[in-house]
């Protein structure tokens, strides 16, 4: 991965649904966005698995959730996809975009695969486009010194 990025010199790297951490050589040299199949604040692996077993999002610590709080019979009614900027500290990544979608947790045909192939993919495309537009607007603001009405992006280049 490091060799490919070094050879290609991309302006932006998008990492969908990672199973391993991005090497620091990548995100220190290139703006790197990570797609997480969960809402902002949802940390750690297996986000969709937690949704499918009924996590309603009211407890953020999975250890506490398993020990002290029974999972909701209904689960959450909405879920989402978050576009994060890769940085050193995993749980402190700047959020560039978020897109949510409805979920019927009581649908007997709802599986991790159907979520990935349907609403997660659609939300991912929308969130990536939003993130890229925010990055473009931030760069334009910095280059032109103009104040744009859209100033939601982190100040990663300051």
Coordinates of N, CA and C in Angstrom, one line a residue:
X1 N 0.8 -1.2 0.0 CA 0.0 0.0 0.0 C 0.9 1.3 0.0
X2 N 1.9 1.3 0.8 CA 2.8 2.4 0.9 C 3.5 2.6 -0.4
X3 N 4.0 1.6 -1.0 CA 4.7 1.7 -2.3 C 3.8 2.2 -3.4
X4 N 2.6 1.7 -3.5 CA 1.6 2.1 -4.5 C 1.3 3.6 -4.3
X5 N 1.0 4.0 -3.1 CA 0.7 5.5 -2.9 C 1.9 6.3 -3.3
X6 N 3.1 5.9 -2.9 CA 4.3 6.7 -3.2 C 4.5 6.8 -4.7
X7 N 4.3 5.7 -5.4 CA 4.5 5.7 -6.9 C 3.4 6.6 -7.6
X8 N 2.1 6.5 -7.1 CA 1.0 7.1 -7.8 C 0.9 8.6 -7.4
X9 N 1.2 8.9 -6.1 CA 1.1 10.3 -5.6 C -0.3 10.9 -5.7
X10 N -1.3 10.2 -5.1 CA -2.7 10.6 -5.3 C -2.9 11.9 -4.5
X11 N -3.9 12.7 -4.9 CA -4.4 13.8 -4.1 C -5.2 13.4 -2.9
X12 N -5.9 12.3 -3.1 CA -6.8 11.8 -2.1 C -6.8 10.3 -2.1
X13 N -6.8 9.6 -0.9 CA -6.9 8.2 -0.8 C -8.2 7.9 0.0
X14 N -9.1 7.1 -0.6 CA -10.3 6.7 0.1 C -10.2 5.2 0.4
X15 N -10.4 4.9 1.7 CA -10.3 3.5 2.2 C -11.7 3.0 2.7
X16 N -12.4 2.3 1.8 CA -13.7 1.8 2.3 C -13.6 0.6 3.2
X17 N -14.3 0.6 4.3 CA -14.5 -0.5 5.1 C -13.3 -1.3 5.5
X18 N -12.4 -0.7 6.2 CA -11.1 -1.3 6.5 C -11.2 -2.4 7.5
X19 N -10.3 -3.3 7.3 CA -10.1 -4.4 8.3 C -8.8 -4.3 9.0
X20 N -7.9 -3.4 8.5 CA -6.6 -3.2 9.1 C -6.3 -1.7 9.1
X21 N -5.5 -1.3 10.0 CA -5.1 0.1 10.1 C -4.3 0.6 8.9
X22 N -4.6 1.8 8.5 CA -3.8 2.4 7.4 C -2.4 2.8 7.9
X23 N -1.4 2.4 7.2 CA 0.0 2.8 7.7 C 0.2 4.3 7.8
X24 N 0.9 4.7 8.9 CA 1.0 6.1 9.1 C 1.8 6.8 8.0
X25 N 2.6 6.1 7.3 CA 3.3 6.7 6.2 C 2.3 7.2 5.1
X26 N 1.2 6.5 5.0 CA 0.2 6.9 4.1 C -0.5 8.2 4.5
X27 N -1.1 8.2 5.7 CA -1.9 9.4 6.1 C -1.1 10.6 6.5
X28 N 0.2 10.4 6.8 CA 1.1 11.5 7.0 C 1.5 12.3 5.7
X29 N 1.4 11.5 4.6 CA 1.8 12.1 3.3 C 0.7 12.5 2.5
X30 N -0.5 11.7 2.6 CA -1.6 11.9 1.7 C -2.9 12.1 2.5
X31 N -3.8 13.0 2.1 CA -5.1 13.1 2.7 C -5.8 11.7 2.5
X32 N -6.1 11.1 3.6 CA -6.7 9.7 3.6 C -8.0 9.7 4.3
X33 N -9.0 9.3 3.6 CA -10.4 9.2 4.2 C -10.7 7.7 4.4
X34 N -11.3 7.5 5.6 CA -11.7 6.1 5.9 C -13.3 6.1 6.0
X35 N -13.8 5.1 5.4 CA -15.3 4.9 5.4 C -15.6 4.0 6.5
X36 N -16.4 4.4 7.5 CA -16.9 3.6 8.6 C -18.3 3.3 8.5
X37 N -18.8 2.1 8.5 CA -20.2 1.7 8.4 C -20.9 1.9 9.7
X38 N -20.9 3.1 10.3 CA -21.5 3.4 11.5 C -21.7 4.9 11.6
X39 N -22.5 5.4 12.5 CA -22.7 6.8 12.7 C -21.5 7.4 13.5
X40 N -21.4 8.8 13.4 CA -20.3 9.4 14.2 C -20.4 9.0 15.6
X41 N -19.2 8.8 16.2 CA -19.2 8.3 17.6 C -19.2 6.8 17.8
X42 N -19.6 6.1 16.8 CA -19.5 4.7 16.8 C -18.1 4.3 16.5
X43 N -17.4 3.6 17.5 CA -16.0 3.3 17.3 C -15.8 1.8 17.3
X44 N -14.7 1.4 16.8 CA -14.4 0.0 16.8 C -14.9 -0.8 15.7
X45 N -14.5 -2.1 15.6 CA -15.0 -2.9 14.6 C -16.4 -3.5 14.8
X46 N -16.9 -4.1 13.7 CA -18.2 -4.8 13.8 C -19.4 -3.9 14.0
X47 N -19.4 -2.7 13.4 CA -20.5 -1.8 13.6 C -21.8 -2.4 13.2
X48 N -21.8 -3.0 12.0 CA -23.1 -3.6 11.5 C -23.5 -4.8 12.3
X49 N -22.6 -5.5 12.8 CA -22.9 -6.7 13.7 C -23.6 -6.2 15.0
X50 N -23.1 -5.1 15.6 CA -23.8 -4.5 16.7 C -25.2 -4.1 16.4
X51 N -25.4 -3.5 15.3 CA -26.7 -3.0 14.8 C -27.6 -4.2 14.7
X52 N -27.2 -5.3 14.1 CA -28.0 -6.5 13.8 C -28.4 -7.2 15.1
X53 N -27.6 -7.1 16.2 CA -28.0 -7.8 17.4 C -28.8 -6.9 18.3
X54 N -29.1 -5.7 17.9 CA -30.1 -4.9 18.6 C -29.5 -3.7 19.3
X55 N -28.2 -3.4 19.1 CA -27.6 -2.2 19.8 C -28.4 -1.0 19.3
X56 N -28.9 -0.2 20.3 CA -29.7 1.0 19.9 C -28.9 2.3 20.0
X57 N -27.6 2.1 20.3 CA -26.7 3.3 20.3 C -26.7 4.1 21.6
X58 N -27.4 3.7 22.6 CA -27.5 4.4 23.8 C -26.3 4.2 24.7
X59 N -25.5 3.2 24.5 CA -24.3 2.9 25.3 C -23.1 2.9 24.3
X60 N -22.1 3.7 24.6 CA -21.0 3.8 23.6 C -19.8 2.8 24.0
X61 N -19.8 2.3 25.2 CA -18.8 1.3 25.6 C -19.3 -0.1 25.4
X62 N -18.7 -0.9 24.4 CA -19.2 -2.2 24.2 C -19.1 -3.2 25.4
X63 N -18.0 -3.0 26.2 CA -17.9 -3.8 27.4 C -19.0 -3.6 28.4
X64 N -19.4 -2.3 28.6 CA -20.5 -2.0 29.5 C -21.8 -2.5 28.9
X65 N -22.0 -2.4 27.6 CA -23.2 -2.8 26.9 C -23.4 -4.3 27.1
X66 N -22.4 -5.1 27.0 CA -22.5 -6.5 27.2 C -22.8 -7.0 28.6
X67 N -22.2 -6.2 29.5 CA -22.3 -6.6 31.0 C -23.6 -6.0 31.6
X68 N -23.8 -4.7 31.4 CA -24.8 -4.1 32.2 C -26.1 -3.7 31.5
X69 N -26.2 -3.8 30.2 CA -27.4 -3.3 29.5 C -27.8 -4.3 28.5
X70 N -29.1 -4.8 28.7 CA -29.6 -5.7 27.6 C -29.7 -5.0 26.3
X71 N -29.5 -5.7 25.2 CA -29.7 -5.0 23.9 C -31.2 -4.8 23.7
X72 N -31.5 -3.7 23.0 CA -32.8 -3.3 22.7 C -33.5 -4.3 21.8
X73 N -34.8 -4.6 22.1 CA -35.6 -5.5 21.3 C -35.8 -4.9 19.9
X74 N -35.8 -3.6 19.8 CA -36.1 -2.9 18.6 C -34.8 -2.5 17.8
X75 N -33.8 -2.3 18.6 CA -32.5 -1.8 17.9 C -32.8 -0.3 17.5
X76 N -31.8 0.2 16.7 CA -31.9 1.5 16.2 C -32.8 1.5 15.0
X77 N -33.5 2.7 14.7 CA -34.3 2.8 13.5 C -33.5 3.4 12.4
X78 N -32.4 4.0 12.7 CA -31.5 4.6 11.7 C -30.1 4.1 11.9
X79 N -29.3 4.0 10.9 CA -27.9 3.8 11.0 C -27.2 4.7 10.0
X80 N -25.9 4.6 9.8 CA -25.3 5.5 8.9 C -23.9 5.1 8.5
X81 N -23.3 6.0 7.7 CA -21.9 5.8 7.2 C -21.2 7.1 7.5
X82 N -20.0 7.0 8.1 CA -19.2 8.2 8.4 C -17.9 8.2 7.6
X83 N -17.5 9.4 7.1 CA -16.3 9.5 6.4 C -15.3 10.3 7.3
X84 N -14.3 9.6 7.7 CA -13.3 10.1 8.7 C -12.0 10.3 8.0
X85 N -11.2 11.3 8.5 CA -9.8 11.5 8.1 C -8.9 10.7 8.9
X86 N -8.1 9.9 8.3 CA -7.1 9.1 9.0 C -6.1 9.9 9.7
X87 N -5.9 9.7 11.0 CA -4.9 10.4 11.8 C -4.3 9.4 12.8
X88 N -3.4 9.8 13.6 CA -2.7 8.9 14.5 C -3.7 8.3 15.6
X89 N -4.5 9.1 16.2 CA -5.4 8.7 17.2 C -6.7 8.2 16.6
X90 N -7.0 6.9 16.7 CA -8.1 6.3 16.0 C -9.5 7.0 16.4
X91 N -9.7 7.2 17.7 CA -11.0 7.6 18.1 C -11.2 9.1 18.1
X92 N -10.3 9.8 17.5 CA -10.3 11.3 17.5 C -10.3 11.8 16.0
X93 N -10.6 11.0 15.1 CA -10.5 11.4 13.7 C -11.5 12.4 13.3
X94 N -11.1 13.4 12.6 CA -12.0 14.4 12.1 C -13.1 13.8 11.2
X95 N -14.3 14.2 11.3 CA -15.4 13.7 10.5 C -15.6 14.7 9.3
X96 N -15.6 14.2 8.1 CA -15.8 15.0 6.9 C -17.2 14.9 6.5
X97 N -17.9 13.8 6.7 CA -19.3 13.6 6.2 C -19.9 12.5 6.9
X98 N -21.2 12.5 6.9 CA -22.0 11.4 7.5 C -23.3 11.4 6.7
X99 N -23.8 10.2 6.5 CA -25.1 10.0 5.8 C -25.8 8.8 6.5
X100 N -27.0 9.1 6.9 CA -27.8 8.1 7.6 C -28.9 7.5 6.7
X101 N -29.4 6.3 7.1 CA -30.4 5.6 6.3 C -31.3 4.9 7.3
X102 N -32.6 4.7 7.0 CA -33.5 3.9 7.8 C -33.1 2.4 7.8
X103 N -33.4 1.8 9.0 CA -33.2 0.4 9.1 C -34.4 -0.2 9.8
X104 N -34.9 -1.3 9.2 CA -36.0 -2.0 9.9 C -35.4 -3.2 10.5
X105 N -35.0 -3.1 11.8 CA -34.3 -4.2 12.5 C -35.2 -5.4 12.6
X106 N -36.5 -5.3 12.5 CA -37.4 -6.4 12.6 C -37.6 -7.2 11.3
X107 N -37.0 -6.7 10.2 CA -37.1 -7.3 8.9 C -36.3 -8.6 9.0
X108 N -37.0 -9.7 8.8 CA -36.4 -11.1 8.9 C -35.3 -11.3 7.8
X109 N -35.4 -10.5 6.7 CA -34.4 -10.7 5.6 C -33.2 -9.8 5.7
X110 N -33.2 -9.0 6.8 CA -32.1 -8.0 7.0 C -30.8 -8.8 7.4
X111 N -29.8 -8.7 6.6 CA -28.5 -9.3 7.0 C -27.4 -8.3 6.8
X112 N -26.2 -8.6 7.2 CA -25.0 -7.8 7.0 C -24.8 -7.6 5.5
X113 N -24.9 -8.6 4.7 CA -24.7 -8.6 3.3 C -25.8 -7.6 2.6
X114 N -27.0 -7.8 3.0 CA -28.1 -6.9 2.4 C -27.8 -5.5 2.8
X115 N -27.4 -5.2 4.0 CA -27.0 -3.8 4.4 C -25.9 -3.3 3.5
X116 N -24.8 -4.1 3.4 CA -23.6 -3.6 2.6 C -24.0 -3.4 1.1
X117 N -24.8 -4.3 0.6 CA -25.1 -4.2 -0.9 C -26.2 -3.2 -1.2
X118 N -26.9 -2.7 -0.1 CA -28.0 -1.8 -0.4 C -27.7 -0.4 0.3
X119 N -28.3 -0.2 1.4 CA -28.3 1.1 2.0 C -26.9 1.6 2.4
X120 N -26.0 0.7 2.9 CA -24.6 1.1 3.2 C -23.9 1.7 2.0
X121 N -24.0 1.0 0.9 CA -23.3 1.4 -0.3 C -23.9 2.7 -0.8
X122 N -25.2 2.9 -0.8 CA -25.8 4.1 -1.3 C -25.4 5.3 -0.4
X123 N -25.4 5.1 0.9 CA -25.0 6.1 1.9 C -23.5 6.4 1.7
X124 N -22.7 5.4 1.4 CA -21.3 5.6 1.3 C -21.0 6.6 0.1
X125 N -21.7 6.3 -1.0 CA -21.4 7.2 -2.2 C -21.8 8.6 -1.9
X126 N -23.0 8.8 -1.3 CA -23.4 10.2 -0.9 C -22.4 10.8 0.1
X127 N -22.0 10.1 1.1 CA -21.1 10.7 2.1 C -19.7 11.0 1.5
X128 N -19.2 10.2 0.6 CA -17.9 10.4 -0.1 C -18.0 11.7 -0.9
X129 N -19.1 11.8 -1.7 CA -19.3 13.0 -2.5 C -19.4 14.3 -1.6
X130 N -20.1 14.2 -0.5 CA -20.2 15.3 0.4 C -18.8 15.7 1.0
X131 N -18.0 14.6 1.4 CA -16.7 14.9 1.9 C -15.8 15.5 0.9
X132 N -15.8 15.0 -0.3 CA -14.9 15.6 -1.4 C -15.3 17.1 -1.6
X133 N -16.6 17.3 -1.7 CA -17.1 18.7 -1.9 C -16.6 19.6 -0.7
X134 N -16.7 19.1 0.5 CA -16.2 19.9 1.7 C -14.7 20.2 1.6
X135 N -14.0 19.2 1.2 CA -12.5 19.3 1.0 C -12.2 20.3 -0.1
X136 N -12.9 20.2 -1.2 CA -12.7 21.2 -2.3 C -13.0 22.6 -1.9
X137 N -14.1 22.8 -1.1 CA -14.5 24.1 -0.6 C -13.5 24.6 0.3
X138 N -12.9 23.8 1.2 CA -11.9 24.2 2.2 C -10.6 24.6 1.5
X139 N -10.2 23.8 0.5 CA -9.0 24.1 -0.3 C -9.2 25.4 -1.0
X140 N -10.4 25.6 -1.7 CA -10.6 26.9 -2.4 C -10.6 28.1 -1.5
X141 N -11.1 27.9 -0.3 CA -11.1 29.0 0.7 C -9.7 29.3 1.1
X142 N -8.9 28.3 1.3 CA -7.5 28.5 1.7 C -6.7 29.2 0.5
X143 N -6.9 28.7 -0.7 CA -6.1 29.2 -1.8 C -6.5 30.6 -2.1
X144 N -7.8 30.9 -2.1 CA -8.3 32.2 -2.5 C -8.4 33.2 -1.3
X145 N -8.3 32.7 -0.2 CA -8.4 33.5 1.0 C -9.8 34.0 1.2
X146 N -10.8 33.3 0.5 CA -12.2 33.7 0.5 C -12.9 33.0 1.7
X147 N -13.9 33.7 2.2 CA -14.7 33.1 3.2 C -15.9 32.5 2.5
X148 N -16.0 31.2 2.5 CA -17.2 30.5 1.9 C -18.2 30.2 3.0
X149 N -19.4 30.1 2.5 CA -20.5 29.9 3.5 C -20.4 28.5 4.1
X150 N -19.8 27.6 3.3 CA -19.6 26.2 3.8 C -18.3 26.1 4.5
X151 N -18.3 26.0 5.8 CA -17.0 25.9 6.6 C -17.2 24.8 7.6
X152 N -17.6 23.7 7.2 CA -17.8 22.5 8.1 C -16.6 21.6 8.3
X153 N -15.6 21.8 7.4 CA -14.5 20.9 7.4 C -13.5 21.2 8.5
X154 N -12.8 20.2 8.9 CA -11.7 20.4 9.9 C -10.6 21.2 9.3
X155 N -9.9 21.9 10.1 CA -8.8 22.8 9.6 C -7.5 22.0 9.5
X156 N -7.5 20.9 8.7 CA -6.4 20.0 8.6 C -5.2 20.6 7.9
X157 N -5.4 21.6 7.1 CA -4.2 22.2 6.4 C -3.6 23.4 7.1
X158 N -4.3 23.9 8.2 CA -3.8 25.1 8.8 C -2.4 24.8 9.5

